[in-house]
mmCIF file of C-alpha atoms and ligand atoms in Angstrom:
data_model
loop_
_atom_site.group_PDB
_atom_site.id
_atom_site.type_symbol
_atom_site.label_atom_id
_atom_site.label_comp_id
_atom_site.label_asym_id
_atom_site.label_seq_id
_atom_site.Cartn_x
_atom_site.Cartn_y
_atom_site.Cartn_z
ATOM 1 C CA MET A 605 168.938 -4.112 120.855
ATOM 2 C CA LEU A 606 170.546 -3.602 117.471
ATOM 3 C CA PRO A 607 167.411 -2.652 115.461
ATOM 4 C CA ILE A 608 166.516 0.096 117.970
ATOM 5 C CA ARG A 609 169.720 2.089 117.470
ATOM 6 C CA PRO A 610 168.921 3.619 114.064
ATOM 7 C CA ILE A 611 165.508 4.658 115.405
ATOM 8 C CA ARG A 612 167.045 6.299 118.443
ATOM 9 C CA ARG A 613 169.601 8.021 116.227
ATOM 10 C CA LYS A 614 166.812 9.290 114.018
ATOM 11 C CA PHE A 615 164.940 10.551 117.069
ATOM 12 C CA VAL A 616 167.999 12.412 118.364
ATOM 13 C CA TYR A 617 168.477 13.932 114.908
ATOM 14 C CA LEU A 618 164.830 15.044 114.641
ATOM 15 C CA ALA A 619 164.831 16.417 118.177
ATOM 16 C CA THR A 620 167.951 18.436 117.448
ATOM 17 C CA VAL A 621 166.405 19.897 114.297
ATOM 18 C CA ALA A 622 163.196 20.716 116.193
ATOM 19 C CA ILE A 623 165.092 22.453 118.991
ATOM 20 C CA LEU A 624 167.085 24.448 116.422
ATOM 21 C CA ILE A 625 163.899 25.545 114.649
ATOM 22 C CA VAL A 626 162.275 26.634 117.931
ATOM 23 C CA TYR A 627 165.474 28.469 118.898
ATOM 24 C CA CYS A 628 165.592 30.314 115.551
ATOM 25 C CA LEU A 629 161.912 31.255 115.816
ATOM 26 C CA LEU A 630 162.492 32.628 119.318
ATOM 27 C CA VAL A 631 165.639 34.545 118.431
ATOM 28 C CA PHE A 632 164.747 35.925 114.994
ATOM 29 C CA ARG A 633 160.952 36.067 115.346
ATOM 30 C CA PRO A 634 160.081 36.275 111.664
ATOM 31 C CA GLY A 635 157.602 39.066 111.028
ATOM 32 C CA MET A 636 158.247 40.507 114.465
ATOM 33 C CA HIS A 637 160.275 43.554 115.207
ATOM 34 C CA THR A 638 161.066 45.527 118.320
ATOM 35 C CA TYR A 639 160.234 49.199 118.085
ATOM 36 C CA SER A 640 162.125 51.425 120.489
ATOM 37 C CA CYS A 641 164.009 54.704 120.660
ATOM 38 C CA SER A 642 167.303 52.807 120.835
ATOM 39 C CA THR A 643 166.796 50.535 117.818
ATOM 40 C CA VAL A 644 169.777 50.722 115.483
ATOM 41 C CA TYR A 645 169.105 49.566 111.964
ATOM 42 C CA HIS A 646 171.350 47.645 109.597
ATOM 43 C CA ASN A 647 170.710 46.076 106.195
ATOM 44 C CA GLY A 648 171.104 49.238 104.180
ATOM 45 C CA PHE A 649 169.394 51.491 106.708
ATOM 46 C CA ASN A 650 172.495 52.469 108.553
ATOM 47 C CA ASP A 651 171.797 54.819 111.440
ATOM 48 C CA THR A 652 175.435 55.497 112.159
ATOM 49 C CA SER A 653 176.095 56.892 108.689
ATOM 50 C CA MET A 654 172.867 58.834 108.180
ATOM 51 C CA ARG A 655 172.857 62.566 107.841
ATOM 52 C CA ARG A 656 171.551 64.547 110.798
ATOM 53 C CA CYS A 657 168.707 66.924 109.909
ATOM 54 C CA ARG A 658 168.278 65.322 106.495
ATOM 55 C CA TYR A 659 164.626 66.074 107.202
ATOM 56 C CA VAL A 660 163.039 68.803 109.297
ATOM 57 C CA TYR A 661 159.732 68.709 111.110
ATOM 58 C CA LEU A 662 158.432 72.145 112.063
ATOM 59 C CA ASP A 663 155.757 71.866 114.754
ATOM 60 C CA LEU A 664 153.928 75.187 115.095
ATOM 61 C CA GLY A 665 151.714 75.002 118.194
ATOM 62 C CA SER A 666 153.181 72.016 120.038
ATOM 63 C CA ASN A 667 150.798 72.052 123.026
ATOM 64 C CA LYS A 668 151.845 68.974 125.077
ATOM 65 C CA GLY A 669 154.199 67.722 122.337
ATOM 66 C CA VAL A 670 152.051 64.730 121.402
ATOM 67 C CA GLN A 671 152.377 65.177 117.607
ATOM 68 C CA ILE A 672 156.155 65.069 117.996
ATOM 69 C CA ARG A 673 155.997 61.919 120.089
ATOM 70 C CA LYS A 674 153.835 60.373 117.340
ATOM 71 C CA LEU A 675 156.742 60.981 114.964
ATOM 72 C CA TYR A 676 159.422 59.270 117.056
ATOM 73 C CA GLU A 677 157.307 56.685 118.908
ATOM 74 C CA PRO A 678 154.408 55.885 116.552
ATOM 75 C CA TRP A 679 153.938 52.457 118.137
ATOM 76 C CA LEU A 680 152.414 54.232 121.150
ATOM 77 C CA TYR A 681 149.872 56.080 118.975
ATOM 78 C CA PRO A 682 148.572 53.542 116.431
ATOM 79 C CA GLU A 683 145.357 55.495 115.786
ATOM 80 C CA GLY A 684 147.120 58.834 115.172
ATOM 81 C CA LYS A 685 145.785 60.489 112.034
ATOM 82 C CA ILE A 686 149.118 62.163 111.300
ATOM 83 C CA LEU A 687 151.013 58.854 111.123
ATOM 84 C CA GLN A 688 150.188 58.360 107.430
ATOM 85 C CA PHE A 689 151.969 61.664 106.651
ATOM 86 C CA TYR A 690 155.038 60.706 108.690
ATOM 87 C CA ASP A 691 155.204 57.288 107.014
ATOM 88 C CA LYS A 692 154.973 58.742 103.542
ATOM 89 C CA ILE A 693 157.437 61.574 104.092
ATOM 90 C CA PHE A 694 160.039 60.162 106.473
ATOM 91 C CA GLY A 695 159.670 56.425 105.794
ATOM 92 C CA LYS A 696 158.111 53.760 107.965
ATOM 93 C CA VAL A 697 159.747 53.107 111.350
ATOM 94 C CA ARG A 698 159.829 49.436 110.377
ATOM 95 C CA TYR A 699 162.953 50.267 108.349
ATOM 96 C CA HIS A 700 164.104 53.605 109.573
ATOM 97 C CA SER A 701 164.572 55.163 113.016
ATOM 98 C CA ARG A 702 163.823 58.811 112.109
ATOM 99 C CA ARG A 703 166.922 60.058 113.927
ATOM 100 C CA ASP A 704 167.580 61.959 110.686
ATOM 101 C CA VAL A 705 164.515 64.133 111.316
ATOM 102 C CA CYS A 706 165.301 67.267 113.335
ATOM 103 C CA THR A 707 162.303 68.807 115.028
ATOM 104 C CA PHE A 708 161.651 72.444 115.934
ATOM 105 C CA GLY A 709 158.627 72.856 118.186
ATOM 106 C CA PHE A 710 156.979 76.167 119.095
ATOM 107 C CA GLU A 711 154.561 76.604 121.969
ATOM 108 C CA ALA A 712 153.307 79.958 123.249
ATOM 109 C CA ASN A 713 151.835 78.707 126.515
ATOM 110 C CA PRO A 714 154.577 78.822 129.200
ATOM 111 C CA ARG A 715 152.683 76.245 131.237
ATOM 112 C CA HIS A 716 153.650 73.519 128.765
ATOM 113 C CA MET A 717 157.362 74.326 128.777
ATOM 114 C CA LYS A 718 158.457 72.277 131.769
ATOM 115 C CA ARG A 719 156.962 69.161 130.199
ATOM 116 C CA LEU A 720 158.238 70.021 126.708
ATOM 117 C CA LYS A 721 161.789 70.618 127.929
ATOM 118 C CA TYR A 722 161.631 67.236 129.686
ATOM 119 C CA VAL A 723 160.499 65.572 126.420
ATOM 120 C CA GLU A 724 163.361 67.350 124.632
ATOM 121 C CA LYS A 725 165.909 66.135 127.179
ATOM 122 C CA ARG A 726 164.665 62.527 127.021
ATOM 123 C CA TYR A 727 164.857 62.499 123.225
ATOM 124 C CA LYS A 728 168.278 64.143 123.134
ATOM 125 C CA SER A 729 169.602 61.390 125.405
ATOM 126 C CA TYR A 730 168.571 58.944 122.662
ATOM 127 C CA ASP A 731 170.250 61.053 119.968
ATOM 128 C CA ILE A 732 166.881 62.328 118.721
ATOM 129 C CA ASN A 733 167.144 66.005 117.883
ATOM 130 C CA VAL A 734 164.100 67.891 119.221
ATOM 131 C CA THR A 735 164.148 71.530 120.368
ATOM 132 C CA PHE A 736 161.247 73.462 121.857
ATOM 133 C CA PHE A 737 160.827 77.233 121.910
ATOM 134 C CA ASN A 738 158.480 79.158 124.191
ATOM 135 C CA ASN A 739 157.383 81.733 121.629
ATOM 136 C CA ALA A 740 154.218 82.886 119.928
ATOM 137 C CA VAL A 741 154.724 82.257 116.214
ATOM 138 C CA SER A 742 154.187 85.589 114.452
ATOM 139 C CA ASN A 743 155.253 87.969 111.676
ATOM 140 C CA ILE A 744 157.653 89.899 113.901
ATOM 141 C CA SER A 745 160.274 88.952 116.511
ATOM 142 C CA SER A 746 160.798 89.995 120.133
ATOM 143 C CA GLU A 747 157.461 91.699 120.713
ATOM 144 C CA SER A 748 155.549 91.013 123.880
ATOM 145 C CA VAL A 749 152.121 89.504 123.238
ATOM 146 C CA THR A 750 149.287 88.506 125.572
ATOM 147 C CA ILE A 751 148.362 84.815 125.539
ATOM 148 C CA TYR A 752 145.040 83.547 126.888
ATOM 149 C CA SER A 753 144.912 80.061 128.290
ATOM 150 C CA ASP A 754 142.535 77.896 130.256
ATOM 151 C CA THR A 755 143.773 77.502 133.817
ATOM 152 C CA ASN A 756 142.455 73.963 134.080
ATOM 153 C CA PHE A 757 145.172 71.851 132.478
ATOM 154 C CA ASP A 758 142.759 69.075 131.498
ATOM 155 C CA ILE A 759 140.695 71.331 129.246
ATOM 156 C CA ASP A 760 143.705 73.238 127.963
ATOM 157 C CA TRP A 761 143.311 72.514 124.250
ATOM 158 C CA GLY A 762 145.214 75.538 123.092
ATOM 159 C CA SER A 763 146.075 79.093 123.970
ATOM 160 C CA GLY A 764 146.155 82.061 121.706
ATOM 161 C CA ILE A 765 146.441 85.787 121.305
ATOM 162 C CA HIS A 766 142.641 86.171 121.191
ATOM 163 C CA SER A 767 140.534 85.141 124.157
ATOM 164 C CA SER A 768 137.464 84.203 122.112
ATOM 165 C CA LEU A 769 138.565 80.581 121.778
ATOM 166 C CA ILE A 770 138.384 80.211 125.564
ATOM 167 C CA ASP A 771 134.815 79.170 126.394
ATOM 168 C CA ASN A 772 134.817 79.819 130.122
ATOM 169 C CA LYS A 773 136.595 83.071 130.912
ATOM 170 C CA THR A 774 136.104 82.815 134.681
ATOM 171 C CA ASN A 775 139.083 80.501 134.776
ATOM 172 C CA MET A 776 141.365 82.109 132.233
ATOM 173 C CA THR A 777 145.092 82.702 132.728
ATOM 174 C CA ILE A 778 146.946 85.508 130.977
ATOM 175 C CA TYR A 779 150.629 85.373 130.069
ATOM 176 C CA GLU A 780 153.011 87.738 128.355
ATOM 177 C CA VAL A 781 155.111 85.908 125.772
ATOM 178 C CA GLN A 782 157.743 86.932 123.213
ATOM 179 C CA THR A 783 156.868 86.582 119.535
ATOM 180 C CA ILE A 784 159.092 85.030 116.894
ATOM 181 C CA ASP A 785 159.175 85.893 113.201
ATOM 182 C CA ILE A 786 158.887 82.445 111.669
ATOM 183 C CA VAL A 787 160.215 83.551 108.260
ATOM 184 C CA LYS A 788 163.349 84.975 109.853
ATOM 185 C CA PHE A 789 163.731 81.904 112.070
ATOM 186 C CA PHE A 790 163.445 79.633 109.056
ATOM 187 C CA ALA A 791 166.100 81.527 107.110
ATOM 188 C CA GLU A 792 168.523 81.590 110.037
ATOM 189 C CA ASN A 793 168.038 78.128 111.529
ATOM 190 C CA ILE A 794 166.534 75.749 108.992
ATOM 191 C CA VAL A 795 167.902 76.829 105.602
ATOM 192 C CA PRO A 796 171.558 76.278 106.730
ATOM 193 C CA LEU A 797 170.729 72.632 107.539
ATOM 194 C CA LYS A 798 169.929 72.081 103.832
ATOM 195 C CA PRO A 799 167.143 69.612 104.561
ATOM 196 C CA GLU A 800 165.834 67.437 101.744
ATOM 197 C CA TYR A 801 162.282 67.826 102.932
ATOM 198 C CA VAL A 802 160.566 70.100 105.458
ATOM 199 C CA PHE A 803 157.202 69.052 106.817
ATOM 200 C CA ALA A 804 155.205 71.472 108.981
ATOM 201 C CA LYS A 805 152.175 71.317 111.227
ATOM 202 C CA MET A 806 150.301 74.493 112.089
ATOM 203 C CA ASP A 807 147.752 74.708 114.906
ATOM 204 C CA ILE A 808 148.249 78.153 116.412
ATOM 205 C CA GLU A 809 144.755 79.127 117.542
ATOM 206 C CA GLY A 810 144.019 81.888 115.046
ATOM 207 C CA SER A 811 147.506 83.336 114.654
ATOM 208 C CA GLU A 812 147.573 81.543 111.272
ATOM 209 C CA PHE A 813 145.657 84.561 109.921
ATOM 210 C CA ILE A 814 148.776 86.658 110.644
ATOM 211 C CA VAL A 815 151.430 84.027 110.005
ATOM 212 C CA LEU A 816 150.258 82.462 106.721
ATOM 213 C CA PRO A 817 150.215 85.760 104.752
ATOM 214 C CA HIS A 818 153.666 86.511 106.169
ATOM 215 C CA MET A 819 154.950 83.071 105.145
ATOM 216 C CA LEU A 820 153.539 83.585 101.653
ATOM 217 C CA LYS A 821 155.306 86.907 101.361
ATOM 218 C CA GLY A 822 158.530 85.400 102.702
ATOM 219 C CA GLY A 823 158.506 82.543 100.177
ATOM 220 C CA LEU A 824 158.047 79.832 102.808
ATOM 221 C CA LEU A 825 154.992 78.302 101.180
ATOM 222 C CA CYS A 826 156.984 76.942 98.263
ATOM 223 C CA ASP A 827 157.798 73.288 97.706
ATOM 224 C CA HIS A 828 161.559 73.910 97.927
ATOM 225 C CA THR A 829 161.254 75.469 101.401
ATOM 226 C CA ILE A 830 158.310 73.787 103.171
ATOM 227 C CA SER A 831 157.302 70.839 100.983
ATOM 228 C CA SER A 832 154.080 70.011 102.764
ATOM 229 C CA MET A 833 152.063 71.138 105.728
ATOM 230 C CA VAL A 834 149.041 70.062 107.716
ATOM 231 C CA LEU A 835 146.958 72.984 108.895
ATOM 232 C CA GLU A 836 144.086 73.605 111.243
ATOM 233 C CA MET A 837 142.304 76.864 110.506
ATOM 234 C CA HIS A 838 140.365 78.424 113.379
ATOM 235 C CA ASP A 839 137.420 79.860 111.469
ATOM 236 C CA ARG A 840 135.763 81.015 114.702
ATOM 237 C CA VAL A 841 138.350 83.772 115.174
ATOM 238 C CA ARG A 842 138.766 84.870 111.539
ATOM 239 C CA GLU A 843 136.771 88.058 112.236
ATOM 240 C CA GLU A 844 138.873 89.004 115.257
ATOM 241 C CA PHE A 845 141.890 88.908 112.974
ATOM 242 C CA GLN A 846 140.019 90.828 110.243
ATOM 243 C CA SER A 847 141.147 88.242 107.734
ATOM 244 C CA ASP A 848 139.608 86.915 104.541
ATOM 245 C CA LEU A 849 141.855 83.872 104.522
ATOM 246 C CA SER A 850 140.197 80.466 104.177
ATOM 247 C CA PHE A 851 141.369 77.185 102.700
ATOM 248 C CA ALA A 852 139.912 78.280 99.346
ATOM 249 C CA THR A 853 141.569 81.724 99.278
ATOM 250 C CA LEU A 854 144.830 80.261 100.576
ATOM 251 C CA LYS A 855 144.864 77.705 97.732
ATOM 252 C CA GLU A 856 144.366 80.567 95.244
ATOM 253 C CA ARG A 857 147.185 82.601 96.719
ATOM 254 C CA LEU A 858 149.477 79.573 96.760
ATOM 255 C CA LYS A 859 148.860 79.025 93.061
ATOM 256 C CA ASP A 860 149.604 82.681 92.256
ATOM 257 C CA GLN A 861 153.215 82.234 93.334
ATOM 258 C CA ALA A 862 156.058 81.805 90.847
ATOM 259 C CA CYS A 863 157.232 78.644 92.645
ATOM 260 C CA THR A 864 155.708 75.187 93.004
ATOM 261 C CA PRO A 865 153.529 75.694 96.091
ATOM 262 C CA THR A 866 153.641 73.802 99.379
ATOM 263 C CA THR A 867 151.088 70.985 99.519
ATOM 264 C CA ILE A 868 148.637 71.909 102.264
ATOM 265 C CA HIS A 869 146.321 69.411 103.954
ATOM 266 C CA ASP A 870 143.410 70.244 106.224
ATOM 267 C CA LEU A 871 144.149 68.116 109.270
ATOM 268 C CA ASP A 872 143.434 68.429 112.944
ATOM 269 C CA ASP A 873 144.690 65.260 114.585
ATOM 270 C CA GLU A 874 142.989 65.362 117.975
ATOM 271 C CA THR A 875 143.903 61.778 118.875
ATOM 272 C CA TYR A 876 145.730 61.166 122.176
ATOM 273 C CA THR A 877 145.420 64.822 123.256
ATOM 274 C CA GLY A 878 146.115 63.871 126.877
ATOM 275 C CA ASP A 879 149.158 61.814 125.744
ATOM 276 C CA VAL A 880 149.819 58.211 126.740
ATOM 277 C CA SER A 881 150.957 57.190 130.206
ATOM 278 C CA PHE A 882 154.459 56.131 129.084
ATOM 279 C CA GLU A 883 157.277 58.674 129.255
ATOM 280 C CA PRO A 884 159.278 59.406 126.089
ATOM 281 C CA CYS A 885 161.394 56.379 125.091
ATOM 282 C CA GLU A 886 160.199 54.403 128.098
ATOM 283 C CA LYS A 887 158.149 51.816 126.238
ATOM 284 C CA GLU A 888 159.198 49.541 123.417
ATOM 285 C CA SER A 889 156.752 47.493 121.431
ATOM 286 C CA GLU A 890 156.602 44.429 119.239
ATOM 287 C CA THR A 891 153.007 44.654 118.164
ATOM 288 C CA TYR A 892 152.849 47.860 116.162
ATOM 289 C CA ASN A 893 152.852 47.347 112.429
ATOM 290 C CA THR A 894 152.606 49.959 109.724
ATOM 291 C CA PHE A 895 151.913 47.473 106.949
HETATM 292 C C1 LIG B 1005 177.434 52.055 108.928
HETATM 293 O O1 LIG B 1005 178.157 53.256 108.768
HETATM 294 C C2 LIG B 1005 179.400 53.274 109.428
HETATM 295 C C3 LIG B 1005 179.984 54.691 109.325
HETATM 296 O O2 LIG B 1005 179.820 55.215 108.033
HETATM 297 C C4 LIG B 1005 180.300 52.186 108.820
HETATM 298 O O3 LIG B 1005 181.537 52.181 109.491
HETATM 299 C C5 LIG B 1005 179.610 50.832 108.982
HETATM 300 O O4 LIG B 1005 180.372 49.837 108.356
HETATM 301 C C6 LIG B 1005 178.214 50.858 108.380
HETATM 302 N N1 LIG B 1005 177.504 49.619 108.716
HETATM 303 C C7 LIG B 1005 176.718 48.958 107.841
HETATM 304 C C8 LIG B 1005 176.059 47.730 108.371
HETATM 305 O O5 LIG B 1005 176.519 49.351 106.709
HETATM 306 C C1 LIG B 1006 170.369 69.236 116.217
HETATM 307 O O1 LIG B 1006 169.681 70.190 115.471
HETATM 308 C C2 LIG B 1006 170.312 71.440 115.474
HETATM 309 C C3 LIG B 1006 169.402 72.380 114.785
HETATM 310 O O2 LIG B 1006 168.386 72.681 115.713
HETATM 311 C C4 LIG B 1006 171.653 71.335 114.799
HETATM 312 O O3 LIG B 1006 172.290 72.586 114.820
HETATM 313 C C5 LIG B 1006 172.496 70.329 115.561
HETATM 314 O O4 LIG B 1006 173.693 70.123 114.883
HETATM 315 C C6 LIG B 1006 171.768 69.023 115.686
HETATM 316 N N1 LIG B 1006 172.502 68.170 116.588
HETATM 317 C C7 LIG B 1006 172.720 66.879 116.346
HETATM 318 C C8 LIG B 1006 173.475 66.137 117.407
HETATM 319 O O5 LIG B 1006 172.314 66.313 115.356
HETATM 320 C C1 LIG B 1007 140.270 76.916 137.994
HETATM 321 O O1 LIG B 1007 141.678 77.026 138.167
HETATM 322 C C2 LIG B 1007 142.180 76.516 139.372
HETATM 323 C C3 LIG B 1007 143.684 76.730 139.405
HETATM 324 O O2 LIG B 1007 143.955 78.092 139.430
HETATM 325 C C4 LIG B 1007 141.859 75.059 139.511
HETATM 326 O O3 LIG B 1007 142.294 74.574 140.764
HETATM 327 C C5 LIG B 1007 140.370 74.831 139.354
HETATM 328 O O4 LIG B 1007 140.133 73.448 139.336
HETATM 329 C C6 LIG B 1007 139.868 75.440 138.061
HETATM 330 N N1 LIG B 1007 138.429 75.296 137.987
HETATM 331 C C7 LIG B 1007 137.815 74.840 136.903
HETATM 332 C C8 LIG B 1007 136.359 74.698 136.970
HETATM 333 O O5 LIG B 1007 138.409 74.566 135.875
HETATM 334 C C1 LIG B 1008 133.274 78.311 134.527
HETATM 335 O O1 LIG B 1008 134.275 77.980 135.479
HETATM 336 C C2 LIG B 1008 133.912 78.240 136.825
HETATM 337 C C3 LIG B 1008 135.075 77.915 137.740
HETATM 338 O O2 LIG B 1008 136.238 78.276 137.205
HETATM 339 C C4 LIG B 1008 132.681 77.432 137.199
HETATM 340 O O3 LIG B 1008 132.265 77.739 138.508
HETATM 341 C C5 LIG B 1008 131.556 77.712 136.210
HETATM 342 O O4 LIG B 1008 130.484 76.839 136.463
HETATM 343 C C6 LIG B 1008 132.018 77.511 134.782
HETATM 344 N N1 LIG B 1008 130.981 77.917 133.849
HETATM 345 C C7 LIG B 1008 130.624 77.190 132.807
HETATM 346 C C8 LIG B 1008 129.556 77.773 131.946
HETATM 347 O O5 LIG B 1008 131.148 76.112 132.524
HETATM 348 C C1 LIG B 1009 151.842 91.576 111.163
HETATM 349 O O1 LIG B 1009 150.457 91.306 111.072
HETATM 350 C C2 LIG B 1009 149.637 92.338 111.592
HETATM 351 C C3 LIG B 1009 148.216 91.839 111.580
HETATM 352 O O2 LIG B 1009 147.841 91.346 110.328
HETATM 353 C C4 LIG B 1009 149.832 93.598 110.754
HETATM 354 O O3 LIG B 1009 149.035 94.629 111.290
HETATM 355 C C5 LIG B 1009 151.278 93.987 110.782
HETATM 356 O O4 LIG B 1009 151.502 95.076 109.942
HETATM 357 C C6 LIG B 1009 152.166 92.833 110.358
HETATM 358 N N1 LIG B 1009 153.559 93.176 110.576
HETATM 359 C C7 LIG B 1009 154.512 92.856 109.712
HETATM 360 C C8 LIG B 1009 155.892 93.262 110.085
HETATM 361 O O5 LIG B 1009 154.290 92.254 108.675
#
């Protein structure tokens, strides 16, 4: 019996080491990471000490709020074209929860508001600061404006103050909505937050031909106010707005300013337009990787 003992002892030792290794792999999962709205980060990325509204995301034309969900839950939208901008500007969610990004979303179509207010409430319950406004972004506040929208929710890409973007007018819904002067709003609500970086998205179905010149005049298209912006220009309605603004003329006018201009990208991220089936903050993930 004697010679067996050291072997058995060795076996017990090896088994213990093996079990410990398996346990560590299961618990720490090297290379794996759980992405969720409730993740709290340590190791230098301290959520509890971070400054609220260090960054601002201004979402002009929120529609169903999908671009905002891509910001806070990118693991649900791995093919989203806007993700590369979020990663570069706000940092990858691998290291950083983005609770320091405050979002202001504007949507003219009242039909989206019930959903958007629900998204807002869900995020707020996770300490994620998102606020939606049911206003048509404009160059003047508190005016009533007519908004044309497709009645069929499934084909409701966008709604605007000109009906020519609605293909089938037999099923068109008309709403009266209050305008908001975005320059005034910015000065009153965003400037006091002293954000380090403001990123904007603009997809407002032709109203950009009114709003962009107004933003230029109001000094919003400067690097120290809005640092960068992704923009979809609706060339089809340029004539209705009697505008000569295009990407080329906008770039010229940006350069003519005394300040360093906002960096503007031509982007229309039409991925996940119908949104995913998970509710905000419902689904966590271990598979998404931004590397
Ligand atoms: C995070 O910040 C809080 C409040 O500033 C501080 O009490 C805590 O020790 C910090 N934790 C880490 C891991 O740095
Ligand atoms: C949320 O953002 C608003 C600005 O819209 C700011 O006034 C407020 O302090 C923020 N709240 C929290 C809890 O960060
Ligand atoms: C037209 O709108 C109604 C709702 O008012 C909807 O039930 C119907 O499906 C729509 N028809 C089409 C073809 O979009
Ligand atoms: C427009 O919508 C109506 C119903 O709302 C439908 O009957 C008609 O076929 C549609 N026309 C086109 C060109 O899609
Ligand atoms: C707003 O834009 C419209 C259309 O370009 C223009 O007619 C109007 O004068 C502008 N109003 C202000 C206050 O800038």
